Short mmCIF file of C-alpha atoms and ligand atoms in Angstrom, two decimals:
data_model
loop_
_atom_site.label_atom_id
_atom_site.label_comp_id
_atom_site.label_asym_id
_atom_site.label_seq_id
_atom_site.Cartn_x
_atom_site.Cartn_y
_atom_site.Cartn_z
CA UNK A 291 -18.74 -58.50 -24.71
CA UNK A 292 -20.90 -55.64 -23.15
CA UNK A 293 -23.70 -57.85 -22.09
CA UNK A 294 -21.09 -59.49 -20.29
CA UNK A 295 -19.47 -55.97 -18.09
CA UNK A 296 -19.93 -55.67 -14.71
CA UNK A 297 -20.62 -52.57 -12.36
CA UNK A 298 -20.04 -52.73 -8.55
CA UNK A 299 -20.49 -49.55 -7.39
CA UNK A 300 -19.38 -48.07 -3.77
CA UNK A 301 -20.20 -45.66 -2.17
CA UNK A 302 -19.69 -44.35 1.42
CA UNK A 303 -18.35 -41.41 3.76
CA UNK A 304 -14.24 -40.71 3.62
CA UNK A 305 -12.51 -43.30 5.55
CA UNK A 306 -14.61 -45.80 5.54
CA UNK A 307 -11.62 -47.94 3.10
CA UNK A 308 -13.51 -47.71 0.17
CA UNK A 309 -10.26 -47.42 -2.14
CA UNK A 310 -8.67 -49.73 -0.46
CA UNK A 311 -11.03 -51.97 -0.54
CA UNK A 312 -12.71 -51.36 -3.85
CA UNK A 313 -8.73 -51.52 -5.65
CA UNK A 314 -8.70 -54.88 -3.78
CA UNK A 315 -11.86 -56.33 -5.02
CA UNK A 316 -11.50 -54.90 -8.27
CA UNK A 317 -7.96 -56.68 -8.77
CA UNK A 318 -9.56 -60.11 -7.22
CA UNK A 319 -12.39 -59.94 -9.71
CA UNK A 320 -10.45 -58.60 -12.56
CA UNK A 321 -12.54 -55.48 -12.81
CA UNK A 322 -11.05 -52.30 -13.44
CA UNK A 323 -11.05 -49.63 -10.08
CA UNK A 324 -11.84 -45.96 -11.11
CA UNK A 325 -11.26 -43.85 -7.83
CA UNK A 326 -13.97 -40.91 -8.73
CA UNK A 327 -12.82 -38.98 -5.41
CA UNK A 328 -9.29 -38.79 -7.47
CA UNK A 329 -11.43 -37.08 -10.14
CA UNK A 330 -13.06 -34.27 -7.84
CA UNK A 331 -9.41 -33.77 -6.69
CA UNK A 332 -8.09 -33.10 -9.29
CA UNK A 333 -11.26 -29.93 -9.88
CA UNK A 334 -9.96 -29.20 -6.56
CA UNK A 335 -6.65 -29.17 -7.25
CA UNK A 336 -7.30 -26.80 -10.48
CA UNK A 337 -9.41 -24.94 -8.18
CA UNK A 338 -6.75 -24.02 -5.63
CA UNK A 339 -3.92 -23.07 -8.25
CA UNK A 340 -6.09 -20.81 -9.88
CA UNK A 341 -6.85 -19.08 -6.63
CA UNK A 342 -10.59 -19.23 -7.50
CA UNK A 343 -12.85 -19.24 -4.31
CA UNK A 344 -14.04 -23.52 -4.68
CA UNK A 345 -17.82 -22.46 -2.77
CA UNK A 346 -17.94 -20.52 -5.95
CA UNK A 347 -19.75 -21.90 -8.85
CA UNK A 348 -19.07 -18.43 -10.35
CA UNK A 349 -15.56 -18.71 -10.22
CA UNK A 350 -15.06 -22.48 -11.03
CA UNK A 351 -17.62 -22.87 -13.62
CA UNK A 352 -15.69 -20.53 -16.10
CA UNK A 353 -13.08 -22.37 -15.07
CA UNK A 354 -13.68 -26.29 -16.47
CA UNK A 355 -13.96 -25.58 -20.26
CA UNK A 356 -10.30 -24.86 -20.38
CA UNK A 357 -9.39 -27.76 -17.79
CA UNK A 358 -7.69 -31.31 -19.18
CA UNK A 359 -8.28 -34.17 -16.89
CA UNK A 360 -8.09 -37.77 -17.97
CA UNK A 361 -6.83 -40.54 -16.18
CA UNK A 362 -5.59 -43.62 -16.95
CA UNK A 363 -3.68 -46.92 -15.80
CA UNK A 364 0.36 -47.46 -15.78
CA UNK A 365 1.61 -51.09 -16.23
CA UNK A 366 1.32 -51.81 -12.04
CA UNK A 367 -2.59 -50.88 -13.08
CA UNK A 368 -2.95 -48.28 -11.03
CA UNK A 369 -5.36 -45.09 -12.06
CA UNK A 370 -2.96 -42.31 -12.39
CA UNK A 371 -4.55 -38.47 -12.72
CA UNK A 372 -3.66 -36.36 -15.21
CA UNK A 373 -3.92 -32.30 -15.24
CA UNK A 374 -3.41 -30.58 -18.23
CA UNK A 375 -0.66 -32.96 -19.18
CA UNK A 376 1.01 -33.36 -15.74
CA UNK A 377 0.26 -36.40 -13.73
CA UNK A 378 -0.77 -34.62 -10.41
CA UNK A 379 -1.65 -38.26 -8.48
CA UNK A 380 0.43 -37.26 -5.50
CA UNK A 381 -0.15 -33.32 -5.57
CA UNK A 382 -4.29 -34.29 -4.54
CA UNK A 383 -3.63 -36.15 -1.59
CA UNK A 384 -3.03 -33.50 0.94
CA UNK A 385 -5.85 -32.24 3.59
CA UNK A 386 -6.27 -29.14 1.87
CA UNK A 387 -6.44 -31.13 -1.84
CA UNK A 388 -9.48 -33.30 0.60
CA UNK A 389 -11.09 -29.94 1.63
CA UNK A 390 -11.40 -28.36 -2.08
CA UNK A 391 -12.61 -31.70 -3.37
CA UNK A 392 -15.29 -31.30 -1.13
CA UNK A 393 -16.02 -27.87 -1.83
CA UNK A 394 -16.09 -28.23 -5.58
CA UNK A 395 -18.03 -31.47 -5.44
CA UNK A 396 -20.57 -29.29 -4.10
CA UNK A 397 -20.73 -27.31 -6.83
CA UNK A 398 -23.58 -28.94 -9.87
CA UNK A 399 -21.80 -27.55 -12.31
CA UNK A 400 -18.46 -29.71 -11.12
CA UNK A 401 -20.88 -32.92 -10.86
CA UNK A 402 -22.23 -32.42 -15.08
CA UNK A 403 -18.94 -32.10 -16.31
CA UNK A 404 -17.35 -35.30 -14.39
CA UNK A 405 -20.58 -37.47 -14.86
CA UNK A 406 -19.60 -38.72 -18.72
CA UNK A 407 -15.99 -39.05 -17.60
CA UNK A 408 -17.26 -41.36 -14.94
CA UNK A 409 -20.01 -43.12 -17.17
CA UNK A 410 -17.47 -44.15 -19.67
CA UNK A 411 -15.27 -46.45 -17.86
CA UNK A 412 -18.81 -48.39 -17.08
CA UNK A 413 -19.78 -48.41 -20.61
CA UNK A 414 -16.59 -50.51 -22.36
CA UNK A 415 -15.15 -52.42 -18.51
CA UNK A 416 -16.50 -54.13 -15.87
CA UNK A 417 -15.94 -51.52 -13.04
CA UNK A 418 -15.78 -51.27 -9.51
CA UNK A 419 -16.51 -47.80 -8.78
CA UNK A 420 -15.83 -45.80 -5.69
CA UNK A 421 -17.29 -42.17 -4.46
CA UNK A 422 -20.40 -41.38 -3.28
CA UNK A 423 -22.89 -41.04 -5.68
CA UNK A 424 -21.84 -43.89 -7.72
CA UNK A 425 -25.30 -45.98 -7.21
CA UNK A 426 -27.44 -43.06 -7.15
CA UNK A 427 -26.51 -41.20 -9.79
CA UNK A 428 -23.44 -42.40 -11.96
CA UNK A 429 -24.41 -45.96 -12.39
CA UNK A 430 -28.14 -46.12 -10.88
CA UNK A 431 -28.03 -49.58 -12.61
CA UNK A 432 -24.97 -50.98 -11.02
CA UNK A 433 -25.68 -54.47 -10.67
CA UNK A 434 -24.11 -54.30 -7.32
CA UNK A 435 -24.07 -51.68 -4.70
CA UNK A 436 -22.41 -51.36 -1.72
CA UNK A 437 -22.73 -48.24 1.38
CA UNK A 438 -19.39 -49.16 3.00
CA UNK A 439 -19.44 -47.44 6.24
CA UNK A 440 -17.57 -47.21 9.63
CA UNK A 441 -17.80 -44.97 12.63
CA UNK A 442 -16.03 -41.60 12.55
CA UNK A 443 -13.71 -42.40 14.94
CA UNK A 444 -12.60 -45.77 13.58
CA UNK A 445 -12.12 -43.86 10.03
CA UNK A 446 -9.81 -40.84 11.91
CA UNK A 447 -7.90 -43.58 13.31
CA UNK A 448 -7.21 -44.84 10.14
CA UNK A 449 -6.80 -41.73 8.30
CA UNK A 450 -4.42 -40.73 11.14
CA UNK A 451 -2.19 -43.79 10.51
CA UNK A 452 -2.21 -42.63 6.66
CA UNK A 453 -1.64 -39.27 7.05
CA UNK A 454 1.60 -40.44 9.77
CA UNK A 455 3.08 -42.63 8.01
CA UNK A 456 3.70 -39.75 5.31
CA UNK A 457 5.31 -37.72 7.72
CA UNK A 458 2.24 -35.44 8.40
CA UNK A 459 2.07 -34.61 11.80
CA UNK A 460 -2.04 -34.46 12.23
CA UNK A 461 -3.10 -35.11 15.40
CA UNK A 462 -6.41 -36.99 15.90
CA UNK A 463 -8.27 -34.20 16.75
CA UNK A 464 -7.33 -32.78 14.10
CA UNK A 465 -8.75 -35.74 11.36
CA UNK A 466 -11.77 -36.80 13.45
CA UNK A 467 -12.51 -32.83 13.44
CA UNK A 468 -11.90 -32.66 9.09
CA UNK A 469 -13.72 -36.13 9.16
CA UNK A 470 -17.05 -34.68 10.39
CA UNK A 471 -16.50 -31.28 8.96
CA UNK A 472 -16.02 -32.99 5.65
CA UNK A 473 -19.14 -35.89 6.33
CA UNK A 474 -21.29 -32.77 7.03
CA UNK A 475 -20.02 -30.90 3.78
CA UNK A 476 -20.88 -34.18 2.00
CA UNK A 477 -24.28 -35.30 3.35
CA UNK A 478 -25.68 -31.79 3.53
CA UNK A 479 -24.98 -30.62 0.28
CA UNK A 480 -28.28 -29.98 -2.53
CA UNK A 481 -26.42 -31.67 -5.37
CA UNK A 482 -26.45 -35.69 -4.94
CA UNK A 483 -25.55 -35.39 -1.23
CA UNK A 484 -23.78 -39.00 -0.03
CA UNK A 485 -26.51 -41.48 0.96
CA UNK A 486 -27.01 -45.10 0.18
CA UNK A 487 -29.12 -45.76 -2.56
CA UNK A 488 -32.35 -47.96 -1.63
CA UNK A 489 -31.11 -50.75 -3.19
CA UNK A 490 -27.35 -51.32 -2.01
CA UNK A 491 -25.95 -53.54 1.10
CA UNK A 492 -24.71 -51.73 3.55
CA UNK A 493 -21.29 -53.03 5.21
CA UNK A 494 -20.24 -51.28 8.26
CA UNK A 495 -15.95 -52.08 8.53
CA UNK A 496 -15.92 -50.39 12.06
CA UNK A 497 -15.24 -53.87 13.97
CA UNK A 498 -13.48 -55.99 10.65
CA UNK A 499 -9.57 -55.60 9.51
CA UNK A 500 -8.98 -54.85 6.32
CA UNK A 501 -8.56 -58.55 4.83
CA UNK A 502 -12.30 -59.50 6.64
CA UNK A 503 -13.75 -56.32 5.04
CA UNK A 504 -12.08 -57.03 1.21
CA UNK A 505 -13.35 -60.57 1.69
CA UNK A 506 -16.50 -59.53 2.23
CA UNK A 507 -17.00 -57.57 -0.22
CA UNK A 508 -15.77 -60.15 -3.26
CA UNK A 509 -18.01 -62.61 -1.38
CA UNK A 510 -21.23 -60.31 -1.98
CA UNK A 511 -19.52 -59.39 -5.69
CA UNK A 512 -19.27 -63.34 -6.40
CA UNK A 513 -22.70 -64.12 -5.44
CA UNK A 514 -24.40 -61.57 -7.64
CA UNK A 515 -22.40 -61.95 -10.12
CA UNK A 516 -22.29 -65.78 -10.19
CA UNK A 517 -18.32 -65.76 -10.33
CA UNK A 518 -16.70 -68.69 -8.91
O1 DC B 68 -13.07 -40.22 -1.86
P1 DC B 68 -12.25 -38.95 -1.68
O2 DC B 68 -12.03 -38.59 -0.23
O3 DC B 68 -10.96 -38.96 -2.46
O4 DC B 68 -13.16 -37.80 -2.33
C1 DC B 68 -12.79 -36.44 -2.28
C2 DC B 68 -14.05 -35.57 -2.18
O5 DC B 68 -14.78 -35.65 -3.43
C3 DC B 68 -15.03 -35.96 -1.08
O6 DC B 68 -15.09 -34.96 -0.07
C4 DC B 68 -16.38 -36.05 -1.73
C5 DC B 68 -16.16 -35.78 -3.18
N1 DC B 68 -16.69 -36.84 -4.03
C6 DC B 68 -17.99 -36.72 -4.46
O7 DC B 68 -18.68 -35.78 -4.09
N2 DC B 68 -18.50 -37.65 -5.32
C7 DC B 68 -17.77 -38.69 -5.71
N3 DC B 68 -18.31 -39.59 -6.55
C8 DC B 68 -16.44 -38.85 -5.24
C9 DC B 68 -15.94 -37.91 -4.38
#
């Protein structure tokens, strides 16, 4: 069966719709979705409630030997995260959970103890894989990869609708402003900054809906793969 597994790995900056898109293609493929940003959340997460300063690989390091994170899928097949027991899926998706994740993902000691976590899923599924250095460093041999992009504004305005439609009252200023803050934080950073590898498509979403992006992307996923 392994000769057989698939990898499709995507990377790209925050609002671009990689989940969205990557849970969508993963379901129309029948490949399993592992959200890595959901991982680094979950440091972040760890992070905050300890009160430990997330810049700080001083502070965190000591910090991940006595953290339990696993994740796994509920019968609707959805990842779910789990923190030292307690499923903390919705407690990560706040703009402050976004901003530690960032922090801590800058951090090399946070990127070796989540890289065999990551690696796994690849080794006994056929994966499509979402974060940002999925085809650079987690699964260099992918046999797909994908830079999903879009400009910063069309990601805030999606981000904003999010974000509204959960009752937070961000403005747009306020996401395009975290967008670019956090892009910076992510591009910038020494330890496998976001960038597309040499070898992966780029597809830029900033003019397609949501349904003309997903398609897309199983089109390109068929092809290489040969699935029909
Ligand atoms: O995809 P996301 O917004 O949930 O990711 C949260 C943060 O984690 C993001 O700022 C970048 C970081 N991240 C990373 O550095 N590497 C990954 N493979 C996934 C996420």
């Amino acid at each position: 069966m392994s000769s057989k597994l698939c990898a499709v790995a995507i990377d790209g900056p925050s609002g671009a719709g990689k989940s969205t898109i990557a849970r969508a293609v993963a379901a129309r493929c029948g490949f399993v979705y592992v959200d890595t940003g959901a991982i680094y959340r979950t440091v972040g997460l760890a992070v905050r409630r300890a009160g430990a300063d997330p810049h700080d690989a001083s502070a965190v390091g000591p910090l991940l030997p006595g953290l339990d994170i696993r994740f796994d899928y509920g019968s609707d097949g959805q990842q779910r995260m789990k923190l030292n027991g307690e499923d903390v899926s919705e407690a990560i998706r706040t703009p402050e959970g976004s901003m530690y994740a960032s922090a801590v993902a800058t951090l090399p000691v946070v990127r070796a103890y989540l890289l065999d976590m990551q690696r796994d899923m690849a080794k006994t599924h056929s994966v499509v894989m979402d974060g940002r250095d999925i085809g650079t460093v987690v699964l260099p041999d992918a046999g797909l990869k994908i830079f999903l992009t879009a400009s910063a504004e069309a990601r805030a305005k999606r981000r904003l609708l999010e974000l509204n439609a959960k009752g937070d009252g961000s403005t747009f200023d306020d996401v395009l402003a975290d967008m670019i803050r956090r892009d910076a934080q992510d591009s910038n950073r020494a330890a496998a900054p976001l960038k597309a590898a040499d070898d992966a498509v780029t597809v830029d979403t900033s003019d397609m809906t949501l349904e003309e992006s997903i398609e897309h992307v199983c089109a390109l996923v068929r092809e290489r793969f040969g699935i029909a």
